[in-house]
Short mmCIF file of C-alpha atoms in Angstrom, two decimals:
data_model
loop_
_atom_site.label_atom_id
_atom_site.label_comp_id
_atom_site.label_asym_id
_atom_site.label_seq_id
_atom_site.Cartn_x
_atom_site.Cartn_y
_atom_site.Cartn_z
CA MET A 43 0.06 -0.10 0.09
CA LEU A 44 1.33 3.50 -1.03
CA SER A 45 2.00 5.34 2.36
CA LEU A 46 0.62 8.84 0.84
CA SER A 47 2.88 11.99 1.96
CA PRO A 48 3.96 15.66 0.56
CA SER A 49 6.89 13.81 -1.46
CA THR A 50 4.70 11.10 -2.75
CA ALA A 51 1.27 12.51 -3.51
CA ALA A 52 2.32 14.55 -6.70
CA GLY A 53 3.09 11.19 -7.81
CA TYR A 54 0.46 9.13 -6.93
CA LEU A 55 -1.83 11.83 -8.98
CA ALA A 56 0.18 11.81 -11.83
CA GLY A 57 -2.07 8.91 -13.19
CA THR A 58 -5.18 10.73 -12.52
CA PRO A 59 -7.63 13.44 -14.05
CA PHE A 60 -6.33 15.45 -11.11
CA ALA A 61 -2.30 14.98 -12.35
CA GLY A 62 -1.66 18.84 -12.44
CA HIS A 63 -2.18 19.02 -9.21
CA THR A 64 0.95 19.50 -7.84
CA ARG A 65 1.40 22.15 -4.91
CA ILE A 66 0.68 19.71 -2.07
CA THR A 67 -0.07 21.27 1.38
CA PRO A 68 0.06 19.19 4.41
CA LEU A 69 -3.59 20.04 6.24
CA SER A 70 -4.36 19.19 10.30
CA GLY A 71 -5.75 15.55 10.04
CA GLY A 72 -6.06 15.42 14.60
CA VAL A 73 -4.38 12.33 15.41
CA ALA A 74 -5.83 9.59 12.39
CA ASN A 75 -4.99 10.69 9.04
CA VAL A 76 -2.75 11.67 6.73
CA VAL A 77 -4.84 15.11 5.79
CA LEU A 78 -3.39 17.00 2.03
CA LYS A 79 -4.25 19.62 0.17
CA CYS A 80 -3.46 19.57 -3.63
CA THR A 81 -3.68 22.36 -6.03
CA ASP A 82 -3.24 23.19 -9.55
CA PRO A 83 -0.90 26.08 -9.80
CA ALA A 84 -2.20 26.53 -13.12
CA THR A 85 -6.35 26.62 -12.22
CA GLY A 86 -6.00 27.27 -8.71
CA HIS A 87 -7.95 24.47 -8.30
CA SER A 88 -8.00 22.12 -4.92
CA ILE A 89 -8.70 18.86 -4.06
CA VAL A 90 -8.13 16.48 -0.74
CA LEU A 91 -6.68 13.84 0.14
CA LYS A 92 -7.04 11.39 2.72
CA GLN A 93 -5.39 8.00 4.01
CA PRO A 94 -5.86 6.72 7.70
CA LEU A 95 -3.09 6.25 9.95
CA PRO A 96 -3.16 2.62 11.51
CA VAL A 97 -1.33 3.79 14.21
CA PHE A 98 -2.45 7.13 15.63
CA LYS A 99 -0.59 9.80 16.69
CA THR A 100 -1.06 10.04 20.26
CA ALA A 101 1.20 9.58 23.53
CA GLU A 102 -0.44 6.26 24.25
CA GLU A 103 -1.13 3.45 21.56
CA TRP A 104 -4.21 3.77 20.01
CA ARG A 105 -4.51 1.31 16.92
CA VAL A 106 -7.24 1.33 14.68
CA ASP A 107 -8.48 -0.74 11.91
CA ILE A 108 -7.64 1.43 8.14
CA ASP A 109 -10.69 -0.37 6.80
CA ARG A 110 -12.88 2.49 8.51
CA ALA A 111 -11.85 4.83 5.35
CA LYS A 112 -14.38 2.48 3.60
CA VAL A 113 -17.21 3.66 6.49
CA GLU A 114 -16.06 7.21 5.62
CA HIS A 115 -16.23 6.94 2.11
CA GLU A 116 -19.75 5.53 2.07
CA ALA A 117 -21.08 7.77 4.95
CA ALA A 118 -20.21 10.81 3.11
CA LEU A 119 -22.09 9.44 0.07
CA LEU A 120 -24.93 8.78 2.25
CA LEU A 121 -24.98 11.80 4.02
CA ALA A 122 -24.58 14.50 0.92
CA THR A 123 -28.19 12.42 0.12
CA LEU A 124 -29.43 13.08 3.62
CA LEU A 125 -28.46 16.69 3.93
CA PRO A 126 -29.04 20.38 2.48
CA PRO A 127 -26.31 20.70 -0.91
CA GLY A 128 -23.05 22.25 0.17
CA SER A 129 -22.99 20.46 3.98
CA VAL A 130 -20.32 17.77 2.93
CA PRO A 131 -17.93 17.10 0.86
CA GLU A 132 -18.25 16.46 -3.04
CA VAL A 133 -16.70 12.46 -2.99
CA LEU A 134 -14.28 12.51 -6.43
CA PHE A 135 -12.71 9.46 -5.76
CA PHE A 136 -11.96 6.13 -3.46
CA ASP A 137 -8.77 4.05 -3.82
CA GLU A 138 -9.62 0.93 -1.89
CA ARG A 139 -6.17 -0.68 -2.34
CA ASN A 140 -4.42 2.34 -1.17
CA TYR A 141 -6.92 3.90 1.29
CA VAL A 142 -7.20 7.11 -0.40
CA LEU A 143 -9.97 9.18 -0.32
CA GLY A 144 -10.24 12.14 -2.46
CA LEU A 145 -13.05 15.41 -1.95
CA ALA A 146 -13.60 18.43 -2.90
CA ALA A 147 -11.54 20.69 -0.93
CA ALA A 148 -13.90 23.83 1.10
CA PRO A 149 -14.18 26.86 -0.11
CA GLU A 150 -11.02 29.14 0.26
CA GLU A 151 -12.94 31.71 2.41
CA ALA A 152 -14.33 28.91 4.40
CA LEU A 153 -13.47 28.76 8.06
CA LEU A 154 -13.02 26.07 10.52
CA TRP A 155 -15.41 26.34 13.07
CA LYS A 156 -12.82 25.49 15.78
CA THR A 157 -10.82 28.38 14.37
CA ALA A 158 -12.86 30.65 15.17
CA LEU A 159 -14.28 29.55 19.10
CA LEU A 160 -10.94 29.75 20.13
CA ALA A 161 -10.24 33.19 18.84
CA GLY A 162 -13.00 34.38 20.75
CA HIS A 163 -16.01 34.43 18.11
CA THR A 164 -19.12 33.03 18.70
CA SER A 165 -22.00 32.67 16.44
CA ILE A 166 -25.46 31.81 17.19
CA ASP A 167 -26.65 31.45 13.41
CA ALA A 168 -23.70 28.53 13.66
CA ALA A 169 -24.87 26.51 16.20
CA THR A 170 -28.42 27.01 14.89
CA HIS A 171 -27.58 25.20 11.93
CA ALA A 172 -25.25 22.78 13.24
CA GLY A 173 -28.87 21.81 15.27
CA THR A 174 -30.28 21.60 12.27
CA LEU A 175 -27.50 19.18 10.47
CA LEU A 176 -27.69 17.23 13.51
CA ALA A 177 -31.73 16.59 13.74
CA LEU A 178 -31.92 15.77 9.99
CA LEU A 179 -29.03 13.14 10.22
CA HIS A 180 -30.32 11.42 13.06
CA SER A 181 -34.08 11.90 12.25
CA HIS A 182 -33.85 10.24 8.41
CA THR A 183 -31.94 7.76 9.60
CA LEU A 184 -34.40 6.71 12.46
CA ASP A 185 -35.11 2.96 12.81
CA ASP A 186 -33.66 1.38 9.60
CA PRO A 187 -33.07 -2.00 9.11
CA ALA A 188 -30.88 -1.17 6.05
CA LEU A 189 -28.61 1.24 8.02
CA LEU A 190 -28.22 -0.83 11.14
CA ALA A 191 -26.91 -3.62 8.91
CA ARG A 192 -24.62 -1.58 7.07
CA TYR A 193 -23.11 0.60 10.15
CA GLY A 194 -24.42 -1.24 12.96
CA PRO A 195 -20.69 -3.38 13.39
CA PRO A 196 -19.42 -1.98 16.68
CA ALA A 197 -15.56 -2.83 16.09
CA PHE A 198 -14.75 1.16 14.39
CA PHE A 199 -16.72 2.97 17.26
CA MET A 200 -15.38 0.66 20.20
CA GLN A 201 -11.81 1.34 18.53
CA GLN A 202 -12.34 5.01 18.48
CA ARG A 203 -14.51 6.02 20.70
CA THR A 204 -15.84 3.57 23.84
CA GLU A 205 -12.51 2.08 24.63
CA PRO A 206 -10.13 4.83 24.02
CA TYR A 207 -12.44 7.79 25.66
CA LEU A 208 -15.26 5.87 28.06
CA LEU A 209 -14.07 2.38 29.32
CA HIS A 210 -9.25 4.40 29.05
CA CYS A 211 -11.35 7.00 31.43
CA ALA A 212 -12.75 3.75 33.77
CA ARG A 213 -9.24 2.70 34.66
CA ARG A 214 -7.40 5.77 35.72
CA HIS A 215 -10.30 6.26 37.75
CA PRO A 216 -12.12 3.45 38.91
CA ARG A 217 -14.72 4.69 41.14
CA LEU A 218 -16.22 5.63 38.02
CA ALA A 219 -15.75 2.53 36.61
CA PRO A 220 -18.97 1.19 36.82
CA VAL A 221 -21.01 4.15 35.15
CA LEU A 222 -18.00 4.36 32.52
CA GLU A 223 -18.70 0.94 31.65
CA ALA A 224 -22.52 0.45 31.59
CA LEU A 225 -22.88 4.36 29.25
CA ALA A 226 -20.47 2.44 26.40
CA SER A 227 -22.68 -0.86 26.82
CA ARG A 228 -25.42 1.24 26.48
CA LEU A 229 -24.11 3.25 23.34
CA LEU A 230 -22.59 -0.05 21.32
CA THR A 231 -26.17 -1.32 22.00
CA THR A 232 -28.88 1.43 21.65
CA GLN A 233 -28.81 1.00 18.30
CA ARG A 234 -31.36 3.64 16.99
CA CYS A 235 -29.98 5.93 13.67
CA LEU A 236 -26.85 7.00 12.46
CA ILE A 237 -24.27 8.86 14.57
CA HIS A 238 -21.62 10.92 12.68
CA GLY A 239 -19.34 10.31 15.96
CA ASP A 240 -17.05 13.13 15.45
CA PHE A 241 -19.59 15.97 15.61
CA SER A 242 -17.11 18.10 17.04
CA PRO A 243 -16.15 22.07 15.37
CA LYS A 244 -12.73 20.72 14.08
CA ASN A 245 -14.69 18.36 11.69
CA ILE A 246 -17.15 21.79 10.81
CA PHE A 247 -16.35 24.47 8.53
CA LEU A 248 -18.52 27.71 8.09
CA VAL A 249 -19.47 28.70 5.02
CA PRO A 250 -20.42 32.30 4.27
CA HIS A 251 -22.19 33.56 1.46
CA PRO A 252 -20.70 34.70 -1.78
CA LEU A 253 -19.64 38.29 -1.75
CA ALA A 254 -21.24 40.90 -3.39
CA HIS A 255 -20.86 42.34 -6.79
CA GLY A 256 -18.29 44.82 -5.73
CA GLU A 257 -18.07 44.06 -2.05
CA PRO A 258 -14.60 44.29 -0.05
CA ALA A 259 -12.93 41.41 0.37
CA VAL A 260 -12.85 42.44 3.92
CA HIS A 261 -16.26 42.44 4.62
CA ARG A 262 -17.61 40.69 7.17
CA ARG A 263 -20.18 38.19 5.39
CA PRO A 264 -22.88 36.24 6.53
CA LEU A 265 -23.18 32.67 7.23
CA SER A 266 -24.43 30.45 4.02
CA HIS A 267 -23.96 27.09 5.31
CA LEU A 268 -21.73 24.64 7.45
CA LEU A 269 -19.39 22.10 5.70
CA LEU A 270 -19.04 18.93 7.46
CA LEU A 271 -16.41 16.50 7.28
CA ASP A 272 -14.50 13.31 8.62
CA PHE A 273 -17.06 10.72 8.73
CA GLU A 274 -15.00 7.99 9.34
CA VAL A 275 -16.68 7.44 13.33
CA ALA A 276 -20.06 7.25 11.66
CA PHE A 277 -21.64 4.47 13.43
CA TYR A 278 -25.22 3.25 14.13
CA SER A 279 -26.07 4.15 18.11
CA HIS A 280 -27.42 6.62 19.75
CA PRO A 281 -28.23 10.09 19.01
CA ALA A 282 -26.88 11.38 22.54
CA PHE A 283 -23.54 10.71 21.50
CA ASP A 284 -23.16 13.52 19.03
CA VAL A 285 -25.27 15.95 20.85
CA ALA A 286 -22.85 15.31 23.86
CA THR A 287 -20.21 15.97 21.67
CA LEU A 288 -21.20 18.88 20.52
CA ILE A 289 -22.16 20.48 23.62
CA ASN A 290 -18.72 18.94 25.36
CA HIS A 291 -16.66 21.29 22.36
CA LEU A 292 -18.61 24.31 22.96
CA LEU A 293 -18.34 24.11 26.79
CA LEU A 294 -14.37 23.57 26.99
CA LYS A 295 -13.98 26.35 24.33
CA ALA A 296 -15.90 29.03 27.10
CA ALA A 297 -13.86 27.43 29.65
CA LEU A 298 -10.73 27.98 27.92
CA ARG A 299 -11.52 31.52 27.13
CA ARG A 300 -12.61 32.83 30.99
CA HIS A 301 -9.44 30.71 32.21
CA THR A 302 -7.08 32.66 29.84
CA HIS A 303 -8.78 35.68 28.34
CA GLY A 304 -11.33 37.13 31.62
CA ASP A 305 -14.17 35.99 28.78
CA LEU A 306 -17.55 36.11 29.92
CA ALA A 307 -18.19 32.40 29.06
CA GLY A 308 -21.91 33.84 28.62
CA PRO A 309 -22.22 33.59 24.47
CA TYR A 310 -20.80 30.17 24.21
CA PHE A 311 -23.67 28.90 26.27
CA GLU A 312 -26.00 31.25 24.30
CA MET A 313 -24.52 29.10 21.49
CA ILE A 314 -25.40 26.00 23.42
CA GLU A 315 -29.04 26.73 23.84
CA ALA A 316 -29.18 27.50 20.58
CA PHE A 317 -27.69 24.50 19.49
CA TRP A 318 -30.16 22.37 21.42
CA GLN A 319 -33.44 24.33 21.31
CA THR A 320 -32.78 24.24 17.25
CA TYR A 321 -32.23 19.93 17.55
CA ARG A 322 -34.84 19.14 19.96
CA TYR A 323 -37.34 21.27 18.06
CA THR A 324 -36.29 19.93 14.44
CA ALA A 325 -35.88 16.47 15.49
CA ALA A 326 -38.17 13.36 15.17
CA PRO A 327 -39.31 13.40 19.05
CA GLU A 328 -38.14 9.74 19.80
CA VAL A 329 -35.06 10.83 19.03
CA VAL A 330 -35.11 14.30 21.29
CA ARG A 331 -36.76 11.84 23.94
CA LEU A 332 -32.82 9.83 23.57
CA ALA A 333 -30.86 12.20 23.24
CA SER A 334 -32.63 14.40 26.18
CA ALA A 335 -32.54 11.47 28.57
CA HIS A 336 -28.99 10.23 28.60
CA GLY A 337 -27.41 13.29 26.86
CA GLY A 338 -26.00 14.45 29.96
CA GLN A 339 -24.28 11.70 31.49
CA VAL A 340 -22.56 11.51 27.67
CA LEU A 341 -21.43 15.16 28.50
CA GLY A 342 -20.25 13.68 31.63
CA ALA A 343 -18.37 11.20 29.88
CA LEU A 344 -16.99 12.87 26.70
CA LEU A 345 -16.33 16.28 29.52
CA LEU A 346 -13.56 13.77 31.24
CA ALA A 347 -12.62 11.45 28.49
CA ARG A 348 -10.82 15.48 27.11
CA VAL A 349 -8.95 15.97 30.09
CA ASP A 350 -8.17 11.92 30.86
CA GLY A 351 -8.34 10.05 28.01
CA LYS A 352 -6.39 8.82 25.10
CA SER A 353 -6.49 11.95 22.96
CA PRO A 354 -7.10 15.06 25.45
CA ALA A 355 -7.87 18.70 24.13
CA GLU A 356 -4.46 19.95 23.21
CA TYR A 357 -5.06 23.18 24.60
CA LEU A 358 -5.87 22.27 27.76
CA ALA A 359 -2.84 20.91 28.32
CA PRO A 360 -0.49 24.02 29.43
CA HIS A 361 -3.57 24.26 31.55
CA PRO A 362 -3.62 21.69 35.11
CA ALA A 363 -6.20 24.55 37.39
CA LEU A 364 -8.66 24.30 34.34
CA GLN A 365 -7.85 20.54 33.60
CA ALA A 366 -8.78 20.15 37.23
CA ALA A 367 -12.13 22.06 37.52
CA LEU A 368 -13.23 20.58 34.68
CA ARG A 369 -12.78 16.79 35.96
CA GLY A 370 -14.03 17.71 38.64
CA ALA A 371 -17.00 18.36 36.78
CA ALA A 372 -17.51 15.23 34.95
CA THR A 373 -16.75 13.54 37.99
CA ASP A 374 -20.09 14.72 40.04
CA ILE A 375 -22.06 14.87 36.91
CA LEU A 376 -21.13 10.87 36.55
CA SER A 377 -21.85 10.53 40.08
CA SER A 378 -25.25 11.98 40.07
CA PRO A 379 -28.18 10.21 39.26
CA GLY A 380 -29.48 13.22 36.80
CA THR A 381 -28.35 12.66 33.63
CA ALA A 382 -30.37 15.09 30.98
CA VAL A 383 -29.21 17.19 29.15
CA GLU A 384 -30.83 20.44 30.53
CA PRO A 385 -29.86 20.49 34.44
CA THR A 386 -26.85 18.99 33.25
CA VAL A 387 -25.95 22.22 31.12
CA ALA A 388 -27.57 24.58 33.70
CA TYR A 389 -25.13 22.70 36.21
CA LEU A 390 -22.00 23.36 33.92
CA GLY A 391 -23.45 26.92 33.04
CA SER A 392 -22.82 27.54 37.43
CA ILE A 393 -19.66 26.33 37.41
CA PHE A 394 -17.79 28.08 34.39
CA GLY A 395 -20.46 30.25 33.39
CA THR A 396 -20.35 34.43 33.72
CA THR A 397 -20.03 34.47 37.85
CA ILE A 398 -17.48 32.55 39.09
CA PRO A 399 -14.20 33.94 39.65
CA ILE A 400 -11.47 33.03 37.08
CA ILE A 401 -9.21 29.95 37.54
CA SER A 402 -5.57 30.54 38.10
CA ASP A 403 -3.11 28.00 37.36
CA GLY A 404 -0.51 30.11 39.75
#
């Protein structure tokens, strides 16, 4: 199998319709993939090549079967039929022999949502769009036997989520092991709809409306739509996982900005509210019931995983006091019988919201 890299990509494309795409730029592929942007210098047209790594780039060993690339390929094609146009990158090709997925590149003006959030830029519009897309994904795939057969085998989700997130934390926190192990089992066995599996701001581009004729490029444009990425964790499972994943990442950005800049966390919690309420009023009632009933507990587990799991949030590492506060909040949530989304978010808002003093690493 070809090992894709900046030095091999141009040669790899030489025999394809994209032979002119010789300017190669490595992109952030998280810990799991090689991701390269390949541009044709003559036309400026770009594509993205993605190849899975068998061993993730983490401090602790983390191996995942590269056949997950086949899941991503098929899921991207499926989601393109379920979500509004522009929500999913166009699949250009899939090379099964080398596990290389070719995708249309995001528009040049698109901004990764994670980048915007870490810079302190909040957007109710983005949160509302996210709630709508997730509601459509979950509702359109609810109780579908064909999708259960295709995306129901649990091996990849176990390798990428329950083992490195929940069960790894269970080993580090024996007192929480029973609840984390039970939650892992619930996520693997409550198979009701297709989930994204990594519905995070790092996998969501904000795409603005095109410039009007004569409008200066520096003018800030309103949001047109969201572009979702990375479907390799797609699994037929419990809707609470995706809901809790996005809320967790918004919460972490809120806590970080409050910790490092003294910013009020209110706008981030307003985004959480906008996301949840949009999802709640758009998704099918059964999906909402499941997400609401168990989302709080999943949120607690994912909050702990971003501190003590195999892939902790890199931006938290320089702030041990903040990590300790997040670990304590997660422990409280997982130790409580109340697991619904709304009371859990309210509890977290009371800790990381606008009224608490700034935490000091000193």
